Amino acid sequence: MILILLGAPGAGKGTQAERLVTAYGLVQLSTGEMLRSEVKSQSELGQKAKEIMESGELVPDDLIIKMISVRISQESDAEGIILDGFPRTTEQAKALDIMLKEKDLRINHVIQLEVNEEEIVERLSGRFSCTDCGMGYHEKFAAPVNKGICDKCKSTNFTRRSDDSPKTLRNRLSAYKEQTALILPYYSTKGCLKSIDGMAEMDIVFDEIKKMIDGD
Ligand code: AMP
């Protein structure tokens, strides 16, 4: 099964993808995560992507398409794949179609999580994570039980994503509106696009996604 999660930054794609991995044994491929690990390892791709990511713009299509196509090939035996943060441009959506056709795969669901801009700013400006175990938190909605101590690993080290700063966030939202939102008609014409209210409680959003998958 191939499932694409679409939505603006902060719409909840990563959170829902993680739950789907646990519930259905699917593999999550997040291009944002892949790029962050390339930046960390200072690979050639990471060095090219670093500044672009810090500015909130999109990394060029050719680099993204090459990176994801390697990963999709590696996961060809998986139960299913969740694409989180890819495709983000029409060019990427078209390249994905070609990649999947070559592997005799097809897109089963494209799920758009709809969240308004005010909520996105509130969600992203408050989020942080444990530096040691990666557990995600939010100042307002999901703070650690004991302030300053990670619930999971008891670490006292926390990190914020540098691209969650107000200025970069504005650029990330513009990139979404000006480039990524354009792929919605591409998928709705194909008849595989479904929209879910991403403003609802996380559990409700998850139940809606499950209904779509289980209805197959
Ligand atoms: P994300 O974690 O999905 O919010 O991605 C973080 C950043 O990585 C984005 O703001 C882009 O700079 C870059 N990025 C991630 N996925 C893509 C993609 N599919 N196309 C272009 N740039 C991407």
CSV table of C-alpha atoms and ligand atoms in Angstrom, one decimal:
chain,number,residue,atom,x,y,z
A,1,MET,CA,0.0,0.0,0.0
A,2,ILE,CA,1.2,3.5,-0.8
A,3,LEU,CA,-0.3,6.3,1.3
A,4,ILE,CA,0.6,9.9,0.9
A,5,LEU,CA,0.0,12.4,3.7
A,6,LEU,CA,-0.3,16.0,2.5
A,7,GLY,CA,-0.7,19.1,4.5
A,8,ALA,CA,1.0,22.3,5.5
A,9,PRO,CA,3.9,22.2,8.0
A,10,GLY,CA,2.4,21.4,11.4
A,11,ALA,CA,-0.7,19.8,10.0
A,12,GLY,CA,0.2,16.6,11.9
A,13,LYS,CA,1.6,14.4,9.1
A,14,GLY,CA,4.5,13.2,11.1
A,15,THR,CA,2.4,12.4,14.2
A,16,GLN,CA,-0.2,10.5,12.2
A,17,ALA,CA,2.5,8.7,10.2
A,18,GLU,CA,4.1,7.4,13.4
A,19,ARG,CA,0.8,6.0,14.6
A,20,LEU,CA,0.1,4.3,11.3
A,21,VAL,CA,3.6,2.7,11.4
A,22,THR,CA,2.6,1.1,14.8
A,23,ALA,CA,-0.9,0.2,13.8
A,24,TYR,CA,-0.3,-1.3,10.3
A,25,GLY,CA,3.4,-2.1,10.2
A,26,LEU,CA,3.9,0.4,7.4
A,27,VAL,CA,7.3,2.1,6.7
A,28,GLN,CA,7.3,5.9,7.1
A,29,LEU,CA,9.5,7.8,4.5
A,30,SER,CA,9.8,11.4,5.6
A,31,THR,CA,11.9,13.5,3.2
A,32,GLY,CA,12.3,16.2,5.9
A,33,GLU,CA,13.8,13.6,8.3
A,34,MET,CA,16.0,12.2,5.6
A,35,LEU,CA,17.3,15.6,4.8
A,36,ARG,CA,18.0,16.5,8.4
A,37,SER,CA,20.1,13.3,8.8
A,38,GLU,CA,22.0,14.2,5.6
A,39,VAL,CA,22.7,17.7,7.1
A,40,LYS,CA,23.8,16.1,10.3
A,41,SER,CA,26.2,13.7,8.6
A,42,GLN,CA,27.5,16.7,6.4
A,43,SER,CA,27.1,14.6,3.3
A,44,GLU,CA,27.2,16.3,-0.1
A,45,LEU,CA,23.4,16.4,-0.3
A,46,GLY,CA,23.3,17.7,3.3
A,47,GLN,CA,25.6,20.5,2.5
A,48,LYS,CA,23.5,21.5,-0.5
A,49,ALA,CA,20.3,21.3,1.5
A,50,LYS,CA,21.3,22.9,4.8
A,51,GLU,CA,20.9,26.6,3.8
A,52,ILE,CA,17.8,26.0,1.8
A,53,MET,CA,16.1,24.2,4.7
A,54,GLU,CA,17.1,27.0,7.1
A,55,SER,CA,15.5,29.5,4.8
A,56,GLY,CA,12.3,27.5,4.7
A,57,GLU,CA,12.4,27.1,0.9
A,58,LEU,CA,12.1,23.8,-0.9
A,59,VAL,CA,15.1,21.7,-1.8
A,60,PRO,CA,15.4,21.3,-5.6
A,61,ASP,CA,13.3,18.6,-7.1
A,62,ASP,CA,16.1,16.6,-8.7
A,63,LEU,CA,17.9,16.1,-5.4
A,64,ILE,CA,14.7,15.1,-3.6
A,65,ILE,CA,13.6,12.7,-6.4
A,66,LYS,CA,17.0,11.0,-6.4
A,67,MET,CA,17.0,10.6,-2.6
A,68,ILE,CA,13.4,9.3,-2.3
A,69,SER,CA,13.7,6.9,-5.3
A,70,VAL,CA,16.6,5.1,-3.6
A,71,ARG,CA,14.6,4.7,-0.4
A,72,ILE,CA,11.4,3.5,-2.1
A,73,SER,CA,13.5,0.9,-3.9
A,74,GLN,CA,15.0,-0.3,-0.6
A,75,GLU,CA,11.5,-0.7,0.9
A,76,SER,CA,10.0,-2.6,-2.0
A,77,ASP,CA,9.3,-5.6,0.3
A,78,ALA,CA,7.5,-3.5,2.9
A,79,GLU,CA,3.9,-4.1,3.9
A,80,GLY,CA,3.3,-0.5,2.7
A,81,ILE,CA,4.8,2.9,2.6
A,82,ILE,CA,3.7,6.2,4.0
A,83,LEU,CA,5.1,9.2,2.2
A,84,ASP,CA,5.3,12.1,4.7
A,85,GLY,CA,6.4,15.4,3.2
A,86,PHE,CA,6.8,14.1,-0.4
A,87,PRO,CA,5.7,15.0,-3.0
A,88,ARG,CA,5.7,18.7,-2.5
A,89,THR,CA,5.7,19.9,-6.1
A,90,THR,CA,3.9,18.8,-9.3
A,91,GLU,CA,7.3,17.8,-10.7
A,92,GLN,CA,7.8,15.5,-7.7
A,93,ALA,CA,4.3,14.1,-8.0
A,94,LYS,CA,4.9,13.2,-11.7
A,95,ALA,CA,8.3,11.7,-10.9
A,96,LEU,CA,6.6,9.6,-8.1
A,97,ASP,CA,4.1,8.2,-10.6
A,98,ILE,CA,6.9,7.1,-12.9
A,99,MET,CA,8.9,5.5,-10.0
A,100,LEU,CA,5.8,3.6,-8.8
A,101,LYS,CA,4.8,2.4,-12.3
A,102,GLU,CA,8.3,1.0,-12.8
A,103,LYS,CA,7.9,-1.0,-9.5
A,104,ASP,CA,4.4,-2.1,-10.4
A,105,LEU,CA,3.0,-0.1,-7.4
A,106,ARG,CA,0.2,2.3,-7.2
A,107,ILE,CA,-1.0,5.1,-4.9
A,108,ASN,CA,-3.8,3.8,-2.7
A,109,HIS,CA,-4.6,7.0,-0.7
A,110,VAL,CA,-3.7,10.7,-0.8
A,111,ILE,CA,-4.8,12.2,2.5
A,112,GLN,CA,-4.8,15.9,3.0
A,113,LEU,CA,-4.8,17.1,6.6
A,114,GLU,CA,-6.5,20.6,6.6
A,115,VAL,CA,-5.4,23.0,9.3
A,116,ASN,CA,-5.7,26.8,9.4
A,117,GLU,CA,-2.7,29.1,9.4
A,118,GLU,CA,-3.3,30.5,12.9
A,119,GLU,CA,-3.3,27.0,14.4
A,120,ILE,CA,-0.1,26.0,12.5
A,121,VAL,CA,1.8,29.0,13.9
A,122,GLU,CA,0.6,28.1,17.4
A,123,ARG,CA,1.5,24.4,16.9
A,124,LEU,CA,5.0,25.0,15.5
A,125,SER,CA,6.1,27.9,17.6
A,126,GLY,CA,5.6,25.8,20.7
A,127,ARG,CA,7.1,22.5,19.7
A,128,PHE,CA,10.3,21.0,20.9
A,129,SER,CA,11.8,17.5,21.4
A,130,CYS,CA,14.1,15.6,23.7
A,131,THR,CA,17.7,15.9,22.3
A,132,ASP,CA,18.5,12.4,23.5
A,133,CYS,CA,15.5,10.2,22.6
A,134,GLY,CA,13.6,12.4,20.2
A,135,MET,CA,10.3,12.4,22.1
A,136,GLY,CA,8.2,15.3,20.8
A,137,TYR,CA,6.6,17.9,23.1
A,138,HIS,CA,4.6,21.1,22.9
A,139,GLU,CA,4.7,24.0,25.4
A,140,LYS,CA,1.0,24.3,25.6
A,141,PHE,CA,-0.5,21.0,24.4
A,142,ALA,CA,1.9,18.3,25.4
A,143,ALA,CA,4.5,19.5,28.0
A,144,PRO,CA,6.6,17.0,29.9
A,145,VAL,CA,4.9,15.8,33.1
A,146,ASN,CA,7.8,17.1,35.2
A,147,LYS,CA,9.0,20.5,33.7
A,148,GLY,CA,12.4,20.2,32.1
A,149,ILE,CA,12.6,16.4,32.3
A,150,CYS,CA,11.8,14.1,29.4
A,151,ASP,CA,9.0,11.7,30.3
A,152,LYS,CA,10.5,8.9,28.3
A,153,CYS,CA,14.3,8.9,29.0
A,154,LYS,CA,14.6,11.5,31.9
A,155,SER,CA,17.0,13.6,29.9
A,156,THR,CA,17.1,17.3,30.7
A,157,ASN,CA,18.3,18.3,27.2
A,158,PHE,CA,15.7,19.6,24.7
A,159,THR,CA,16.0,21.0,21.2
A,160,ARG,CA,13.8,23.1,18.9
A,161,ARG,CA,13.9,22.8,15.1
A,162,SER,CA,15.7,25.9,13.8
A,163,ASP,CA,13.2,26.1,10.9
A,164,ASP,CA,10.3,26.6,13.4
A,165,SER,CA,11.5,30.2,14.0
A,166,PRO,CA,8.8,32.8,13.0
A,167,LYS,CA,10.7,34.0,9.9
A,168,THR,CA,11.5,30.6,8.5
A,169,LEU,CA,8.0,29.4,9.3
A,170,ARG,CA,6.5,32.2,7.1
A,171,ASN,CA,8.6,31.0,4.2
A,172,ARG,CA,7.7,27.4,4.8
A,173,LEU,CA,4.0,28.4,4.7
A,174,SER,CA,4.5,30.3,1.5
A,175,ALA,CA,6.3,27.4,-0.1
A,176,TYR,CA,3.3,25.2,0.9
A,177,LYS,CA,0.7,27.6,-0.5
A,178,GLU,CA,2.6,28.5,-3.7
A,179,GLN,CA,4.0,25.1,-4.6
A,180,THR,CA,2.7,22.2,-2.6
A,181,ALA,CA,-1.0,23.1,-2.6
A,182,LEU,CA,-0.8,23.0,-6.4
A,183,ILE,CA,-0.6,19.2,-6.3
A,184,LEU,CA,-4.0,18.9,-4.7
A,185,PRO,CA,-5.9,19.2,-8.0
A,186,TYR,CA,-3.4,16.7,-9.6
A,187,TYR,CA,-4.5,14.1,-7.1
A,188,SER,CA,-8.2,15.1,-7.0
A,189,THR,CA,-8.3,14.6,-10.8
A,190,LYS,CA,-7.0,11.1,-10.4
A,191,GLY,CA,-9.7,10.5,-7.8
A,192,CYS,CA,-7.5,9.4,-4.9
A,193,LEU,CA,-7.5,12.6,-2.8
A,194,LYS,CA,-9.4,12.7,0.5
A,195,SER,CA,-9.4,15.6,3.0
A,196,ILE,CA,-9.6,15.3,6.7
A,197,ASP,CA,-10.1,18.0,9.3
A,198,GLY,CA,-6.6,18.2,10.8
A,199,MET,CA,-7.9,20.6,13.5
A,200,ALA,CA,-9.7,17.8,15.2
A,201,GLU,CA,-8.2,15.8,18.2
A,202,MET,CA,-5.3,13.6,17.1
A,203,ASP,CA,-7.3,10.4,18.0
A,204,ILE,CA,-10.2,11.5,15.8
A,205,VAL,CA,-7.9,12.3,12.9
A,206,PHE,CA,-6.3,8.9,13.3
A,207,ASP,CA,-9.7,7.1,13.4
A,208,GLU,CA,-10.7,8.9,10.1
A,209,ILE,CA,-7.5,7.8,8.4
A,210,LYS,CA,-8.0,4.2,9.7
A,211,LYS,CA,-11.5,4.2,8.3
A,212,MET,CA,-10.1,5.1,4.9
A,213,ILE,CA,-7.4,2.4,5.0
A,214,ASP,CA,-9.7,-0.3,6.3
A,215,GLY,CA,-12.4,0.6,3.7
A,216,ASP,CA,-10.0,-0.7,1.0
B,1,AMP,P1,9.6,18.9,6.9
B,1,AMP,O1,10.3,18.2,8.0
B,1,AMP,O2,8.8,18.0,6.0
B,1,AMP,O3,8.8,20.1,7.4
B,1,AMP,O4,10.8,19.4,5.9
B,1,AMP,C1,11.7,20.3,6.4
B,1,AMP,C2,12.4,21.0,5.2
B,1,AMP,O5,13.0,20.1,4.3
B,1,AMP,C3,11.4,21.8,4.3
B,1,AMP,O6,11.1,23.1,4.7
B,1,AMP,C4,12.2,21.8,3.0
B,1,AMP,O7,13.2,22.8,3.0
B,1,AMP,C5,12.9,20.4,3.0
B,1,AMP,N1,12.0,19.4,2.3
B,1,AMP,C6,11.5,18.3,2.9
B,1,AMP,N2,10.8,17.6,2.0
B,1,AMP,C7,10.9,18.2,0.8
B,1,AMP,C8,10.4,17.9,-0.5
B,1,AMP,N3,9.6,16.9,-0.8
B,1,AMP,N4,10.8,18.8,-1.5
B,1,AMP,C9,11.5,19.9,-1.2
B,1,AMP,N5,12.0,20.2,0.0
B,1,AMP,C10,11.7,19.3,1.0
